[in-house]
Coordinates of N, CA, C and O in Angstrom, one line a residue:
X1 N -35.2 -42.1 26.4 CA -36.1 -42.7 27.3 C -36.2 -44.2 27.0 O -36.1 -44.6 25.9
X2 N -36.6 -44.9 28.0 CA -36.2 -46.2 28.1 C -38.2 -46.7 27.9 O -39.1 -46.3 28.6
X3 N -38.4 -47.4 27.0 CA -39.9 -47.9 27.2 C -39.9 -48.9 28.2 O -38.9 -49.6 28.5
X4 N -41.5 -48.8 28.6 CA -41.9 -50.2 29.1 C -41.7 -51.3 28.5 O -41.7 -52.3 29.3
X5 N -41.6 -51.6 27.2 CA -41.3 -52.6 26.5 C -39.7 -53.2 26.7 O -39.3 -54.3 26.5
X6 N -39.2 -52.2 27.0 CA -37.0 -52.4 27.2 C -37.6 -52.9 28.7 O -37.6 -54.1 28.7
X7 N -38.0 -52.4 29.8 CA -37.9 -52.7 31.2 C -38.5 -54.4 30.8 O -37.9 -55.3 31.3
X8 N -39.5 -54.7 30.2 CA -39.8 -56.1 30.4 C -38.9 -57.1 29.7 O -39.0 -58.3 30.0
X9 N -38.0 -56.7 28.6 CA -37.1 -57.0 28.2 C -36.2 -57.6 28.6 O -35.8 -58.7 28.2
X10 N -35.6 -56.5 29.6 CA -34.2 -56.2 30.3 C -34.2 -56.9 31.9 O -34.2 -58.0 32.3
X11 N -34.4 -55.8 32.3 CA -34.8 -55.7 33.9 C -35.7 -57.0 34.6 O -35.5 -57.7 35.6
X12 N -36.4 -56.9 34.0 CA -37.9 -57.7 34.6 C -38.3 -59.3 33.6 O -39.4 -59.8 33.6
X13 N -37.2 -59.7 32.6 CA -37.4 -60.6 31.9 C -36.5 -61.5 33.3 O -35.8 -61.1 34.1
X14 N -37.0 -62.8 33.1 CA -36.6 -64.0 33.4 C -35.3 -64.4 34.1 O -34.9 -65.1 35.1
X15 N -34.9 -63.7 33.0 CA -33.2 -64.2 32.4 C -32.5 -62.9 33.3 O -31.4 -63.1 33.5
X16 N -32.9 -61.9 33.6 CA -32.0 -60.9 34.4 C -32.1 -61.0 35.8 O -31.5 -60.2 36.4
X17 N -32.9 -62.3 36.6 CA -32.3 -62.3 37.8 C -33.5 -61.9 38.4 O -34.2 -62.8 38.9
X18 N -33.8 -60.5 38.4 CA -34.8 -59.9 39.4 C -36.6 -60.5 39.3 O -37.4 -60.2 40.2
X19 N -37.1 -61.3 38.2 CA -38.1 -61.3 37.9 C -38.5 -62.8 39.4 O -37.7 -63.5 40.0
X20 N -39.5 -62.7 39.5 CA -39.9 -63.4 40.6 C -41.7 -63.5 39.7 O -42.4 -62.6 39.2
X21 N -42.0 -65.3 39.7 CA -43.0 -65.6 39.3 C -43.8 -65.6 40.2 O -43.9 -66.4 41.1
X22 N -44.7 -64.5 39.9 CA -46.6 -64.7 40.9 C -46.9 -65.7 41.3 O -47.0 -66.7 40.6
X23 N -47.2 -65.7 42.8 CA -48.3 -67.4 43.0 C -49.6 -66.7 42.0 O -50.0 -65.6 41.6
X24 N -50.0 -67.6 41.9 CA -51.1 -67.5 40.7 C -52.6 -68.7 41.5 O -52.3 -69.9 41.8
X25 N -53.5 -68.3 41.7 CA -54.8 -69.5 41.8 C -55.1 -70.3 40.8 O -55.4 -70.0 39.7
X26 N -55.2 -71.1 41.1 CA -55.5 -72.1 40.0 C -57.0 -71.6 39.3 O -57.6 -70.9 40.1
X27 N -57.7 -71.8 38.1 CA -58.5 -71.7 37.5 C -60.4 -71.4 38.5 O -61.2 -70.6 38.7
X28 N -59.9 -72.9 38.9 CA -61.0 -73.1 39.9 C -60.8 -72.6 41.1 O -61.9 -72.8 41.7
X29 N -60.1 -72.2 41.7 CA -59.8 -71.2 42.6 C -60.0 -70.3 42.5 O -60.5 -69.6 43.4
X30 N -59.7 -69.9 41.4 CA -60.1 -68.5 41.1 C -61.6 -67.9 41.0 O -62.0 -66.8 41.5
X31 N -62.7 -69.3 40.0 CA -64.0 -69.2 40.3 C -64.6 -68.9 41.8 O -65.2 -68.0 42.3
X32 N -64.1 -70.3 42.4 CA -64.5 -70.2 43.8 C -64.3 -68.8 44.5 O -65.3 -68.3 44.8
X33 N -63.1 -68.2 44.9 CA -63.2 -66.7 45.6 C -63.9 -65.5 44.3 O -64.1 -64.4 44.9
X34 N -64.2 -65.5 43.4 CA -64.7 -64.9 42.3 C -66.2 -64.5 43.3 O -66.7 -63.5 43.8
X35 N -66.8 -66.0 43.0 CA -68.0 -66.3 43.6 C -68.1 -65.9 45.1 O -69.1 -65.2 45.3
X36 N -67.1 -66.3 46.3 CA -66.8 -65.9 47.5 C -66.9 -64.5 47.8 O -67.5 -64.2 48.9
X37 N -66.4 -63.4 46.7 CA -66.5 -62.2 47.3 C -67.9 -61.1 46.8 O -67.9 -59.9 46.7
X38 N -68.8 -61.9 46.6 CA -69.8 -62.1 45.4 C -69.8 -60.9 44.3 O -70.4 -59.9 44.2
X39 N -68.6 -61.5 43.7 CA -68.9 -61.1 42.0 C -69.2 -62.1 41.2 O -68.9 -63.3 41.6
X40 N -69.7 -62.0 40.4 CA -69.7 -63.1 39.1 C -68.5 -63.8 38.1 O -67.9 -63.2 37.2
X41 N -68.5 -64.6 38.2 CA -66.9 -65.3 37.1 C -67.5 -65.4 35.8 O -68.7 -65.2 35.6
X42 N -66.6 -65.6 35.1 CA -66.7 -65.1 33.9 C -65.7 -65.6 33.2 O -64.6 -65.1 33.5
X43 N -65.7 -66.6 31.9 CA -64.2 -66.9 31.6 C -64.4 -66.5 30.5 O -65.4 -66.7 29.7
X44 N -62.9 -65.6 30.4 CA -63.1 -64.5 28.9 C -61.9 -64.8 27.9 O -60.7 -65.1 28.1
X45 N -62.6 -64.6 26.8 CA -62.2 -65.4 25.5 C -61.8 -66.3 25.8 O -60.5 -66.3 25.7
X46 N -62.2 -67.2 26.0 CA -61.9 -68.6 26.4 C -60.8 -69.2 24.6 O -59.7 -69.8 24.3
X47 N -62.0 -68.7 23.8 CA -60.6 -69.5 22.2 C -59.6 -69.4 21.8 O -59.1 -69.8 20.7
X48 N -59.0 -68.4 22.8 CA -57.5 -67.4 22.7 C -56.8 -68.7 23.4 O -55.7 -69.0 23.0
X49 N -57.5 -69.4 24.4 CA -56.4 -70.0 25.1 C -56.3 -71.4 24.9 O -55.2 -72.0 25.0
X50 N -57.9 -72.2 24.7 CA -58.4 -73.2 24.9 C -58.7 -73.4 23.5 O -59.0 -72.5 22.6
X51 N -58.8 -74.9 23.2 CA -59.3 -75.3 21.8 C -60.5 -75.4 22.5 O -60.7 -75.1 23.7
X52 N -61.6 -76.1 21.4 CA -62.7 -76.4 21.7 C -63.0 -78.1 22.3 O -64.2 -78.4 22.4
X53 N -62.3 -78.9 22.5 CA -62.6 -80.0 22.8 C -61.9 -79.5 24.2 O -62.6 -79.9 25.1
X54 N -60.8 -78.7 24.7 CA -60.8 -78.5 26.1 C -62.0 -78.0 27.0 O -62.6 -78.5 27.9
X55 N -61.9 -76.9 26.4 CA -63.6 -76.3 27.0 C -64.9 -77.3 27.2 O -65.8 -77.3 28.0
X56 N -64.6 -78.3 25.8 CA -66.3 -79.5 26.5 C -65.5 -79.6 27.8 O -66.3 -79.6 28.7
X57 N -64.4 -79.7 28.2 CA -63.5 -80.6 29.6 C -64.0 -79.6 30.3 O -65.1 -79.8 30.7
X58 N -63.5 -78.7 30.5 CA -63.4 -77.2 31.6 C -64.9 -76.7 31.7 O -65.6 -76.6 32.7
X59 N -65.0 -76.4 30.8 CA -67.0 -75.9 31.0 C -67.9 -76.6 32.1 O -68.2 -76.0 33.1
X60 N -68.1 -77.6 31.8 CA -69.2 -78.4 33.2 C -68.8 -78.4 34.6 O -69.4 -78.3 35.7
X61 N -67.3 -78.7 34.3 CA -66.6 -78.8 36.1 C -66.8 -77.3 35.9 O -67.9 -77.2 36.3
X62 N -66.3 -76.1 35.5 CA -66.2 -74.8 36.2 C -67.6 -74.4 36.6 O -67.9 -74.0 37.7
X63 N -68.7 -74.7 35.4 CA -70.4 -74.6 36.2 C -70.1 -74.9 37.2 O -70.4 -74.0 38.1
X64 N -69.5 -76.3 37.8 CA -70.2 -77.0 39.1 C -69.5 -76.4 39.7 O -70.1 -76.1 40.7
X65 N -68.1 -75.7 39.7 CA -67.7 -74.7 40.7 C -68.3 -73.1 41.0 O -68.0 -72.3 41.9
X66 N -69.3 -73.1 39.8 CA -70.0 -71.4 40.0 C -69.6 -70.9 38.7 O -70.3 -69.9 38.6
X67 N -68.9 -71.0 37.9 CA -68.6 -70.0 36.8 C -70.1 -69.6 36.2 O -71.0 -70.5 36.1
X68 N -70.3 -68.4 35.7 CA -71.9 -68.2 35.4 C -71.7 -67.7 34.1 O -72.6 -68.0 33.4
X69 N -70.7 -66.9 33.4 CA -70.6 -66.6 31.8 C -69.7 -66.6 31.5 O -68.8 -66.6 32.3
X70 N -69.6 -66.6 30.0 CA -68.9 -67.1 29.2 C -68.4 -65.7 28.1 O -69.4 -65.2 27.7
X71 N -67.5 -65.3 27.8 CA -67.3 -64.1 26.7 C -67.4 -64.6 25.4 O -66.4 -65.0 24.7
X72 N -68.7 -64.5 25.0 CA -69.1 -65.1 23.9 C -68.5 -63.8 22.3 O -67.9 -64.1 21.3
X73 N -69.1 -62.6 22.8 CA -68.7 -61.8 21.9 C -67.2 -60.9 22.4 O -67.1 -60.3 23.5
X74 N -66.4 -60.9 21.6 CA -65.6 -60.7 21.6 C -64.4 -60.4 20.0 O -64.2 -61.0 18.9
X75 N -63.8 -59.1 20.6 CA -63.4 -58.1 19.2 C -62.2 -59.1 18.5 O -61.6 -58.5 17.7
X76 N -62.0 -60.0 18.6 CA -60.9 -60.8 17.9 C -61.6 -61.7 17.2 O -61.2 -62.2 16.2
X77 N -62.6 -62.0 17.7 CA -63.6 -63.3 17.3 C -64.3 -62.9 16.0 O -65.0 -62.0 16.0
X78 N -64.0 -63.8 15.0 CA -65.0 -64.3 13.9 C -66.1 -64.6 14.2 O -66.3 -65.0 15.4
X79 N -67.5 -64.4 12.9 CA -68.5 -65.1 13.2 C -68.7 -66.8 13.4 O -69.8 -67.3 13.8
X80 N -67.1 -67.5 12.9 CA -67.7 -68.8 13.5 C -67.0 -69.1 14.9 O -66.9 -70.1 15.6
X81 N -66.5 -68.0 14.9 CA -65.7 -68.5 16.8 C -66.9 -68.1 17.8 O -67.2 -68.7 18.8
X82 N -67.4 -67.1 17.4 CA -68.5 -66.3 18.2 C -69.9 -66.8 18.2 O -70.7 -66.5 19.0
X83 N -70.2 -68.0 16.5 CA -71.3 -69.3 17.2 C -71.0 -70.5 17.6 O -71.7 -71.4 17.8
X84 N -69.8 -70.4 17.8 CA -68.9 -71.5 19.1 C -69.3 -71.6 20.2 O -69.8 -72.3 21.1
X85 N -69.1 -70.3 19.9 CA -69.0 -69.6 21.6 C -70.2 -69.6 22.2 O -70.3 -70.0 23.3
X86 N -71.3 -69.2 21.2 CA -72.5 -69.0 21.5 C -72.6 -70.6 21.9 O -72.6 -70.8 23.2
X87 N -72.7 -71.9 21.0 CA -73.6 -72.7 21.3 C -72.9 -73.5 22.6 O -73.5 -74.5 23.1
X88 N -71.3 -73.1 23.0 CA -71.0 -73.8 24.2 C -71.9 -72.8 25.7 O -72.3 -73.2 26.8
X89 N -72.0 -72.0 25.3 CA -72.6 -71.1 26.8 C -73.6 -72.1 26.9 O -73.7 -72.9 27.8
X90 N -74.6 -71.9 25.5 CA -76.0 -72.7 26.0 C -76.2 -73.9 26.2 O -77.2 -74.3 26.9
X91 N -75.2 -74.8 25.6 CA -75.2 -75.9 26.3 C -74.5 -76.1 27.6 O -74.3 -77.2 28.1
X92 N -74.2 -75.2 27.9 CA -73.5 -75.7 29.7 C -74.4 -74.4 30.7 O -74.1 -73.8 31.8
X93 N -75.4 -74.3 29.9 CA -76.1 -72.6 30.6 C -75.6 -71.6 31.2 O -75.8 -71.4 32.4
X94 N -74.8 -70.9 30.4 CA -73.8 -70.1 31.0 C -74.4 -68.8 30.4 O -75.1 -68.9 29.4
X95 N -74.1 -67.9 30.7 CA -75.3 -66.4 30.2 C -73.6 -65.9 29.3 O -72.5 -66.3 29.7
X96 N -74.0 -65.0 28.1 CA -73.1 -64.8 27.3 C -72.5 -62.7 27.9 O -73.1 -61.6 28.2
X97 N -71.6 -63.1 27.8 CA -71.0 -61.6 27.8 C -69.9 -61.3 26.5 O -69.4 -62.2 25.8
X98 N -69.7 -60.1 26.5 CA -68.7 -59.4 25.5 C -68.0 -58.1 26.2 O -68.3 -57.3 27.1
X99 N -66.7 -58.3 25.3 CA -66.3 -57.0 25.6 C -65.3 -56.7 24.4 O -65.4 -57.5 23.5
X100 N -64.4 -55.5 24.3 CA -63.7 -55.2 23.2 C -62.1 -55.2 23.2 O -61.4 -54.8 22.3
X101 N -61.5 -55.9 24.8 CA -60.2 -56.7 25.2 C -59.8 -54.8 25.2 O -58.6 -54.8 25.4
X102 N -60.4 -53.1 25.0 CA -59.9 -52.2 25.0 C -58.8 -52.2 26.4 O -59.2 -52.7 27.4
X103 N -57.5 -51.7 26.1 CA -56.6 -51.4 27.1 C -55.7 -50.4 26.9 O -54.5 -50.4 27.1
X104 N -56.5 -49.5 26.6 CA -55.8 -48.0 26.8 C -55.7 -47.6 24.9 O -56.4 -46.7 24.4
X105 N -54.7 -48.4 24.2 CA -53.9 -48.1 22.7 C -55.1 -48.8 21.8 O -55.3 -50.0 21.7
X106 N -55.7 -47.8 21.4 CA -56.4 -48.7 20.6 C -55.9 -49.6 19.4 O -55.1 -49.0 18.6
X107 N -56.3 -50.9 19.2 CA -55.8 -51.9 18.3 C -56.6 -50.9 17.1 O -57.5 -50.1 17.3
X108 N -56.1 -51.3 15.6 CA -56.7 -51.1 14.2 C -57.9 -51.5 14.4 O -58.1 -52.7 14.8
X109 N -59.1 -50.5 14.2 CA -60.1 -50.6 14.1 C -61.2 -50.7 15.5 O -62.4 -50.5 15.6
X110 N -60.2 -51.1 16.5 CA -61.0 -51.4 18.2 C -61.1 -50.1 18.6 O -60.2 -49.4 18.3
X111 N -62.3 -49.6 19.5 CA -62.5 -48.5 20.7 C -63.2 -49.5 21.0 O -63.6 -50.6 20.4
X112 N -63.6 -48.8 22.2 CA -64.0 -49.2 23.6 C -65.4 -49.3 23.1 O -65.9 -48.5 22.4
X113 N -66.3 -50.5 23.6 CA -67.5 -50.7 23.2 C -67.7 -51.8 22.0 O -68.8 -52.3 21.9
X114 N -66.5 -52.1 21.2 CA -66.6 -52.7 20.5 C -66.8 -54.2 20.8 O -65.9 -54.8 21.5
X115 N -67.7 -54.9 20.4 CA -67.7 -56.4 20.3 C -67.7 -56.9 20.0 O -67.6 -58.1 20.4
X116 N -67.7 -56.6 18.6 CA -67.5 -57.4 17.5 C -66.2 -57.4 16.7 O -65.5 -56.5 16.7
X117 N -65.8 -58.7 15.8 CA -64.8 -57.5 15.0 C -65.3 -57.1 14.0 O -65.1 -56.0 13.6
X118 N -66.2 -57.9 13.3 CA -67.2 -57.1 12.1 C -67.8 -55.7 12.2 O -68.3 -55.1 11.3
X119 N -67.4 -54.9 14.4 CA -68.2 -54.1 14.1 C -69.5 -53.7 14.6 O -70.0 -52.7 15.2
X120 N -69.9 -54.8 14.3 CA -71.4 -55.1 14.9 C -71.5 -55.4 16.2 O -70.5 -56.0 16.6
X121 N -72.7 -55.0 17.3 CA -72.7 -55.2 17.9 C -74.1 -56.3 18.5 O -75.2 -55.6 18.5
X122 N -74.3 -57.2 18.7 CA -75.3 -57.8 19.2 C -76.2 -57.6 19.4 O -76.3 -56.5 20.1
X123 N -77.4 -58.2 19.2 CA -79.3 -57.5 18.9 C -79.5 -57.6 20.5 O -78.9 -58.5 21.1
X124 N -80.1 -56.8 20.9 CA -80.8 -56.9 22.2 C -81.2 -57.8 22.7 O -82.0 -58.4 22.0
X125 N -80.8 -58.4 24.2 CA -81.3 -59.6 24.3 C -80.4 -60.5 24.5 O -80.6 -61.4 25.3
X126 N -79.1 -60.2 23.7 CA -79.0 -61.4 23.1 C -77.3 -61.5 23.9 O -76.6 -62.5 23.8
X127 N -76.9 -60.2 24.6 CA -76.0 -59.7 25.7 C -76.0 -59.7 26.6 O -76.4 -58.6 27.0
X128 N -75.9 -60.6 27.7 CA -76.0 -60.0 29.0 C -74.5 -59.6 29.5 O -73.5 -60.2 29.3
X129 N -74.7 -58.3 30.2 CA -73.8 -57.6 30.9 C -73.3 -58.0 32.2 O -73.7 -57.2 33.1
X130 N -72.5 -58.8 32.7 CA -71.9 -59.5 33.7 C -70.9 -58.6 34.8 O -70.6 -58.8 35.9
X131 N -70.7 -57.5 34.0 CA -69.8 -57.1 34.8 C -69.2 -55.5 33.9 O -69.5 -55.0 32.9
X132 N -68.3 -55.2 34.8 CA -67.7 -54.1 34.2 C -66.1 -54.2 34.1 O -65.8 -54.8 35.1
X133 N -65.1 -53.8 33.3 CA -63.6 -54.2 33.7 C -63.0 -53.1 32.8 O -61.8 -52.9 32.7

């Protein structure tokens, strides 16, 4: 049997012809119909992707587009990524969310629920729940 791992390999890599690149929305496009179909946006784990001097950039313009939280706690994140995280929400007033990136296989040490990687989960209060995924 052939895994899903050989099909994205083979078949559906780049280089074999058949793959066809997604239109994709731009960032702020994305907040905007986020907002449009009224759900809440939400930019998650932002330090997987972004250093920290981009986000001072991206943070204020996406408020002024509607983005409302930020995935502050999050199962990859250390305690100093996660008071990064924390003190960019509050200074651009963005309400904090978490989640545990669960996608079916659990990673070493991850189930579902998890938000931390220490484990720990966040004192009351101190989570707001934005959404479900």
């Amino acid at each position: 049997t052939k895994s899903k791992d050989h099909a994205f390999a083979t078949l559906l890599s780049p280089e074999a012809g058949y793959y066809e690149e997604p239109e994709r929305l731009s960032f702020f496009d994305m907040v905007r119909f986020v907002k449009s179909i009224g759900a809440v946006p939400v930019l998650a784990h932002p330090f997987l992707n972004l250093p920290e001097e981009e986000l001072e950039v991206l943070l204020p313009l996406a408020k002024a587009e509607g983005l409302v939280g930020m995935e502050c706690y999050y199962s990859e994140y250390d305690d100093v990524t996660t008071k990064k995280s924390l003190s960019l929400a509050d200074k651009y007033g963005l309400k904090y969310s978490g989640g545990s990136d669960f996608h079916g296989s659990p990673k070493p040490g991850l189930w579902p629920g998890t938000l931390c990687a220490d484990g720990d989960t966040p004192g009351e209060g101190e989570l707001t729940v934005v959404g479900r995924g």
